[in-house]
Structure formats: structure tokens, C-alpha cells
């Protein structure tokens, strides 16, 4: 049995507050995004519709609404509705007119040569991903790796303003991208640091890359990364 109490940050303060909060943070990150940059936002039905509305108000262009289907969801103990077994993830680009990057070929390759669909069958988080402590809503590296690989190139800067245990950052660094994370809870930032320090070990770095779900076999990701075309970015922090 898992507690559904995720903390004070997850308690709703009403529609107007939620809409205003979403508008403000999306406006801030939009200012920091490159003109050809994209944003991924996951959320539950409690706030994802507000997010979609605010994205439209801020002139983002929604590219996809991805459904992550958990292949091993926890059971619904109350038995009063369907088992919650999916999460919605919106992908949007900053500018309606400026093209974005999409690694079409890689997505096809990891989907047995067929176009990758907007329904992703990936397992929920595995015990090895919690080696540095527990975050109540920690995402699996399999989901974040697909997001990072499909929409960024090596050396890109990735920002997660609600970083939690920094799964985005761990995926980014395992995949040769740079990362900046923000969270209001010091406890989660400490956990993020522990996770980052853990992959300073080359053995663990390589082991984790092989364990990430969503690839044909253990070698596919490592082999792909060896030859992934790189892009020159400045050394300075873009944020
Ligand atoms: C859904 S969790 C992120 C989980 C993360 N993807 C992971 O895999 O660990 C959202 C995080 O946002 C943080 N948060 C909520 N409100 C915030 C705010 N106003 N400013 C900064 N962080 C905030 C929470 O502390 C929480 O860790």
C-alpha cells in the first residue's frame, strides 16, 4: 500500500490559484527557452487541463499529448473506479513558426522500425532507481530518457523547474546532456545530489545506461550514444 499524500506542494488551492500559478511559471520558462526549444509537462487530471489552457494562452504550440501506459500499475485498493495506470505528458514548442528538433529515426528504431506512437508502454519505477532515497512521485528513467533523446541533442541544456529527485537530470547526464534543476524542498535537492554523485562512478554510469527501459536490448542505447551527432553549444549557463 502506498500513501497518496505527496506533500504540501500537491494540495490544491482552487482553480484560479492553479491557473495563475501555471501561467506564471510557464511564462518564466518560456522566456528562458531557446526559440526552437520545446517543453514537456507531465501531470494528473487535477492540473494537466489547466496546463494545456495556459500553454495556449502563452502561444506555445502543442505537438503531442503522450499517454504513458504503466505496464505494471499498482492495484486500485478502493475498487470504486478503474485502476490508475496511465499518465499524460504534453509536448509543446515555444514558437509556432520556428521548427523544433525531433529524433524521428531513433524513435522509429527503438519501436521495431515502426513510427513511434504517442502511447508509450513503459514500466513504473523499478527498485534500483530508488537507491538514493524515495521521492513520492519519482519518474522512471525509461520515460525521461525517451523524452530527452527524442527532443534534444548532445550537450543541450535541459531545465526542470520542479526537479524532485532529478530523474530528468540523471537521464540528461547519462545521455550526455547538461542539466539544471530547481525544487523548493531541500530534502529533494539533497537526494538529487546523491543521485548525481552516484553516477560519478563509471561502473554505475554504464550499468544504469544498460538498465534503462524502452530499448530493444541492453546494448542498443550505449551503441546509439557512441555515434549520436553532437551540436556545439556555448559553455555558459543559458538560464
Ligand atoms: C512531481 S514532483 C517531480 C518529480 C521528479 N520528476 C522526479 O522524478 O523525482 C514535483 C516537485 O516539484 C516541487 N515543487 C512544487 N512546487 C514548487 C515550487 N513552487 N517551486 C519549486 N519546486 C516546487 C516539489 O517539491 C516536488 O519535488
Tab-separated table of C-alpha atoms and ligand atoms in Angstrom:
chain	number	residue	atom	x	y	z
A	1	UNK	CA	0.000	0.000	0.000
A	2	UNK	CA	1.423	3.411	-0.982
A	3	UNK	CA	0.422	6.736	0.577
A	4	UNK	CA	-1.234	9.190	-1.813
A	5	UNK	CA	-0.134	12.117	0.353
A	6	UNK	CA	2.583	13.691	-1.795
A	7	UNK	CA	3.176	16.735	0.382
A	8	UNK	CA	2.017	20.317	0.868
A	9	UNK	CA	3.024	21.285	-2.719
A	10	UNK	CA	0.416	18.886	-4.101
A	11	UNK	CA	-2.599	20.340	-2.233
A	12	UNK	CA	-4.966	22.300	-4.438
A	13	UNK	CA	-5.739	25.926	-3.569
A	14	UNK	CA	-8.553	26.338	-6.120
A	15	UNK	CA	-8.881	26.804	-9.893
A	16	UNK	CA	-7.912	30.485	-10.049
A	17	UNK	CA	-4.800	29.912	-7.974
A	18	UNK	CA	-3.782	26.884	-10.080
A	19	UNK	CA	-4.373	28.710	-13.380
A	20	UNK	CA	-2.464	31.761	-12.203
A	21	UNK	CA	0.440	29.672	-10.863
A	22	UNK	CA	0.670	27.672	-14.094
A	23	UNK	CA	0.533	30.840	-16.188
A	24	UNK	CA	3.335	32.472	-14.178
A	25	UNK	CA	5.804	29.576	-14.212
A	26	UNK	CA	5.141	28.732	-17.854
A	27	UNK	CA	5.756	32.391	-18.743
A	28	UNK	CA	9.089	32.326	-16.876
A	29	UNK	CA	10.320	29.133	-18.543
A	30	UNK	CA	9.127	30.330	-21.947
A	31	UNK	CA	11.428	33.346	-21.560
A	32	UNK	CA	14.364	31.011	-20.871
A	33	UNK	CA	13.662	28.592	-23.732
A	34	UNK	CA	15.567	28.877	-26.988
A	35	UNK	CA	13.374	29.880	-29.929
A	36	UNK	CA	13.487	26.290	-31.262
A	37	UNK	CA	13.163	24.779	-27.776
A	38	UNK	CA	10.420	22.520	-26.509
A	39	UNK	CA	8.844	21.794	-23.146
A	40	UNK	CA	7.490	18.553	-21.667
A	41	UNK	CA	4.994	18.627	-18.805
A	42	UNK	CA	3.532	15.639	-17.038
A	43	UNK	CA	0.564	15.964	-14.780
A	44	UNK	CA	-2.504	14.259	-13.466
A	45	UNK	CA	-6.050	15.195	-14.439
A	46	UNK	CA	-6.019	17.621	-11.478
A	47	UNK	CA	-3.861	20.136	-13.307
A	48	UNK	CA	-2.970	18.982	-16.825
A	49	UNK	CA	-6.012	20.676	-18.398
A	50	UNK	CA	-5.064	23.968	-16.774
A	51	UNK	CA	-1.525	23.490	-18.142
A	52	UNK	CA	-2.870	22.938	-21.675
A	53	UNK	CA	-5.007	26.070	-21.427
A	54	UNK	CA	-2.085	28.194	-20.197
A	55	UNK	CA	0.198	26.830	-22.928
A	56	UNK	CA	-2.328	28.038	-25.474
A	57	UNK	CA	-2.667	31.434	-23.795
A	58	UNK	CA	1.115	31.849	-23.899
A	59	UNK	CA	1.267	30.971	-27.633
A	60	UNK	CA	3.087	27.669	-27.252
A	61	UNK	CA	2.258	25.116	-29.955
A	62	UNK	CA	1.210	21.747	-28.549
A	63	UNK	CA	2.937	18.996	-30.557
A	64	UNK	CA	1.709	15.848	-28.833
A	65	UNK	CA	-0.220	14.644	-25.836
A	66	UNK	CA	1.630	11.468	-24.899
A	67	UNK	CA	-0.015	8.802	-22.784
A	68	UNK	CA	2.439	6.781	-20.725
A	69	UNK	CA	0.784	3.424	-20.053
A	70	UNK	CA	2.307	1.763	-16.987
A	71	UNK	CA	2.784	-1.882	-17.765
A	72	UNK	CA	2.795	-2.758	-14.040
A	73	UNK	CA	0.457	-0.316	-12.239
A	74	UNK	CA	-0.276	-0.643	-8.512
A	75	UNK	CA	-3.776	-2.025	-7.819
A	76	UNK	CA	-6.718	0.257	-7.007
A	77	UNK	CA	-7.462	-0.652	-3.392
A	78	UNK	CA	-10.808	1.162	-3.150
A	79	UNK	CA	-12.211	-0.746	-6.163
A	80	UNK	CA	-14.562	2.184	-6.945
A	81	UNK	CA	-13.075	3.177	-10.305
A	82	UNK	CA	-10.621	1.931	-12.945
A	83	UNK	CA	-7.061	1.262	-11.867
A	84	UNK	CA	-4.965	4.381	-12.473
A	85	UNK	CA	-2.454	3.072	-14.964
A	86	UNK	CA	-1.505	5.977	-17.211
A	87	UNK	CA	-0.028	9.463	-17.094
A	88	UNK	CA	-0.441	12.312	-19.550
A	89	UNK	CA	2.602	14.180	-20.825
A	90	UNK	CA	2.226	17.269	-23.024
A	91	UNK	CA	4.978	18.173	-25.501
A	92	UNK	CA	4.899	21.721	-26.818
A	93	UNK	CA	7.226	24.060	-28.649
A	94	UNK	CA	7.915	27.665	-27.810
A	95	UNK	CA	7.326	29.208	-31.160
A	96	UNK	CA	4.534	28.378	-33.590
A	97	UNK	CA	6.778	29.371	-36.535
A	98	UNK	CA	10.227	28.063	-35.521
A	99	UNK	CA	10.765	24.335	-36.189
A	100	UNK	CA	11.742	22.097	-33.302
A	101	UNK	CA	14.086	19.094	-33.144
A	102	UNK	CA	12.601	15.585	-33.234
A	103	UNK	CA	14.778	12.480	-33.436
A	104	UNK	CA	12.358	10.634	-35.701
A	105	UNK	CA	14.830	7.944	-36.777
A	106	UNK	CA	15.854	6.913	-33.268
A	107	UNK	CA	12.255	6.766	-32.076
A	108	UNK	CA	11.429	4.520	-35.040
A	109	UNK	CA	14.466	2.339	-34.396
A	110	UNK	CA	13.534	1.672	-30.764
A	111	UNK	CA	9.979	0.873	-31.849
A	112	UNK	CA	10.892	-2.114	-34.060
A	113	UNK	CA	11.174	0.043	-37.199
A	114	UNK	CA	7.645	1.451	-36.918
A	115	UNK	CA	6.798	5.102	-36.238
A	116	UNK	CA	6.810	5.772	-32.501
A	117	UNK	CA	3.252	6.333	-31.296
A	118	UNK	CA	2.052	8.807	-28.710
A	119	UNK	CA	1.164	5.891	-26.444
A	120	UNK	CA	4.249	4.669	-24.579
A	121	UNK	CA	4.170	1.309	-22.846
A	122	UNK	CA	6.827	1.581	-20.171
A	123	UNK	CA	7.039	0.106	-16.674
A	124	UNK	CA	6.634	2.120	-13.476
A	125	UNK	CA	9.739	2.905	-11.458
A	126	UNK	CA	11.993	-0.030	-10.564
A	127	UNK	CA	13.612	-0.569	-7.114
A	128	UNK	CA	17.172	0.088	-8.431
A	129	UNK	CA	16.110	3.646	-9.323
A	130	UNK	CA	15.462	4.385	-5.640
A	131	UNK	CA	19.000	3.664	-4.427
A	132	UNK	CA	19.406	7.223	-3.073
A	133	UNK	CA	16.086	7.548	-1.231
A	134	UNK	CA	12.405	7.889	-2.029
A	135	UNK	CA	10.577	10.740	-3.699
A	136	UNK	CA	6.753	10.387	-3.664
A	137	UNK	CA	6.358	10.976	-7.402
A	138	UNK	CA	9.711	9.893	-8.804
A	139	UNK	CA	9.505	9.120	-12.525
A	140	UNK	CA	11.312	6.188	-14.160
A	141	UNK	CA	14.458	6.834	-16.172
A	142	UNK	CA	12.831	4.997	-19.099
A	143	UNK	CA	10.222	7.740	-19.544
A	144	UNK	CA	12.639	10.641	-19.055
A	145	UNK	CA	15.252	9.098	-21.349
A	146	UNK	CA	12.753	8.825	-24.186
A	147	UNK	CA	11.791	12.458	-23.658
A	148	UNK	CA	15.420	13.626	-23.608
A	149	UNK	CA	16.534	11.562	-26.603
A	150	UNK	CA	13.562	12.413	-28.786
A	151	UNK	CA	13.747	16.171	-28.377
A	152	UNK	CA	17.326	17.219	-27.575
A	153	UNK	CA	20.826	16.770	-28.968
A	154	UNK	CA	24.064	16.022	-27.066
A	155	UNK	CA	25.333	18.929	-24.890
A	156	UNK	CA	21.922	20.606	-24.871
A	157	UNK	CA	20.915	22.403	-21.675
A	158	UNK	CA	17.814	20.980	-20.016
A	159	UNK	CA	15.936	22.766	-17.226
A	160	UNK	CA	13.497	21.078	-14.830
A	161	UNK	CA	11.924	23.724	-12.564
A	162	UNK	CA	10.154	21.041	-10.475
A	163	UNK	CA	13.045	18.662	-10.330
A	164	UNK	CA	12.166	16.488	-7.301
A	165	UNK	CA	14.771	13.715	-7.190
A	166	UNK	CA	16.075	14.955	-10.593
A	167	UNK	CA	15.229	11.986	-12.770
A	168	UNK	CA	15.330	14.450	-15.673
A	169	UNK	CA	18.877	15.416	-14.703
A	170	UNK	CA	20.092	11.853	-14.253
A	171	UNK	CA	18.656	10.936	-17.655
A	172	UNK	CA	20.199	14.082	-19.164
A	173	UNK	CA	23.678	13.335	-17.780
A	174	UNK	CA	23.572	9.609	-18.624
A	175	UNK	CA	22.727	10.691	-22.176
A	176	UNK	CA	25.459	13.386	-22.448
A	177	UNK	CA	23.213	16.430	-21.975
A	178	UNK	CA	23.627	19.245	-19.421
A	179	UNK	CA	21.129	19.933	-16.679
A	180	UNK	CA	19.845	22.499	-14.200
A	181	UNK	CA	17.166	21.582	-11.651
A	182	UNK	CA	15.088	23.662	-9.220
A	183	UNK	CA	12.995	22.498	-6.274
A	184	UNK	CA	11.598	24.210	-3.199
A	185	UNK	CA	12.369	21.251	-0.912
A	186	UNK	CA	15.953	20.992	0.317
A	187	UNK	CA	15.386	17.299	1.057
A	188	UNK	CA	14.724	16.596	-2.633
A	189	UNK	CA	17.719	18.652	-3.735
A	190	UNK	CA	19.920	16.613	-1.358
A	191	UNK	CA	18.530	13.456	-2.896
A	192	UNK	CA	19.224	14.851	-6.366
A	193	UNK	CA	22.841	15.484	-5.357
A	194	UNK	CA	23.195	11.930	-4.075
A	195	UNK	CA	21.805	10.576	-7.343
A	196	UNK	CA	24.206	12.736	-9.347
A	197	UNK	CA	27.193	11.720	-7.204
A	198	UNK	CA	26.237	8.080	-7.567
A	199	UNK	CA	26.758	8.177	-11.331
A	200	UNK	CA	30.241	9.674	-10.910
A	201	UNK	CA	31.216	6.020	-10.642
A	202	UNK	CA	31.872	4.921	-14.211
A	203	UNK	CA	30.722	1.391	-13.389
A	204	UNK	CA	27.342	2.635	-12.111
A	205	UNK	CA	27.053	5.116	-15.002
A	206	UNK	CA	27.436	2.290	-17.520
A	207	UNK	CA	25.253	-0.111	-15.523
A	208	UNK	CA	22.359	2.370	-15.305
A	209	UNK	CA	22.515	3.127	-19.026
A	210	UNK	CA	22.066	-0.576	-19.685
A	211	UNK	CA	19.158	-0.849	-17.244
A	212	UNK	CA	17.062	1.968	-18.724
A	213	UNK	CA	13.815	0.531	-20.050
A	214	UNK	CA	12.436	1.135	-23.525
A	215	UNK	CA	15.211	-0.251	-25.708
A	216	UNK	CA	15.493	-3.444	-27.740
A	217	UNK	CA	18.285	-4.844	-25.559
A	218	UNK	CA	20.984	-3.769	-23.100
A	219	UNK	CA	23.379	-2.605	-25.842
A	220	UNK	CA	21.075	-0.551	-28.060
A	221	UNK	CA	21.294	2.695	-26.082
A	222	UNK	CA	25.057	2.535	-25.441
A	223	UNK	CA	25.767	1.850	-29.109
A	224	UNK	CA	23.487	4.658	-30.247
A	225	UNK	CA	25.151	7.179	-27.909
A	226	UNK	CA	28.615	6.379	-29.274
A	227	UNK	CA	27.660	7.841	-32.654
A	228	UNK	CA	24.922	10.337	-31.805
A	229	UNK	CA	25.647	13.524	-33.792
A	230	UNK	CA	26.748	16.304	-31.446
A	231	UNK	CA	25.930	20.008	-31.613
A	232	UNK	CA	28.095	22.933	-30.470
A	233	UNK	CA	26.543	24.886	-27.621
A	234	UNK	CA	28.176	27.647	-25.599
A	235	UNK	CA	29.761	26.731	-22.261
A	236	UNK	CA	27.843	29.391	-20.361
A	237	UNK	CA	24.653	28.705	-18.434
A	238	UNK	CA	21.798	29.804	-20.695
A	239	UNK	CA	19.376	30.402	-17.811
B	1	LIG	C1	6.084	15.752	-9.457
B	1	LIG	S1	7.429	16.161	-8.438
B	1	LIG	C2	8.802	15.939	-9.525
B	1	LIG	C3	9.316	14.526	-9.534
B	1	LIG	C4	10.507	14.340	-10.451
B	1	LIG	N1	10.095	14.311	-11.845
B	1	LIG	C5	11.248	13.049	-10.111
B	1	LIG	O1	11.339	12.153	-10.932
B	1	LIG	O2	11.720	12.952	-8.973
B	1	LIG	C6	7.260	17.892	-8.326
B	1	LIG	C7	8.294	18.601	-7.473
B	1	LIG	O3	8.044	19.985	-7.562
B	1	LIG	C8	8.398	20.609	-6.343
B	1	LIG	N2	7.667	21.878	-6.265
B	1	LIG	C9	6.329	22.055	-6.099
B	1	LIG	N3	6.032	23.368	-6.102
B	1	LIG	C10	7.192	24.023	-6.333
B	1	LIG	C11	7.531	25.410	-6.466
B	1	LIG	N4	6.607	26.357	-6.376
B	1	LIG	N5	8.824	25.737	-6.707
B	1	LIG	C12	9.774	24.763	-6.790
B	1	LIG	N6	9.523	23.451	-6.651
B	1	LIG	C13	8.241	23.086	-6.420
B	1	LIG	C14	8.023	19.578	-5.276
B	1	LIG	O4	8.814	19.760	-4.109
B	1	LIG	C15	8.283	18.249	-5.998
B	1	LIG	O5	9.534	17.709	-5.625
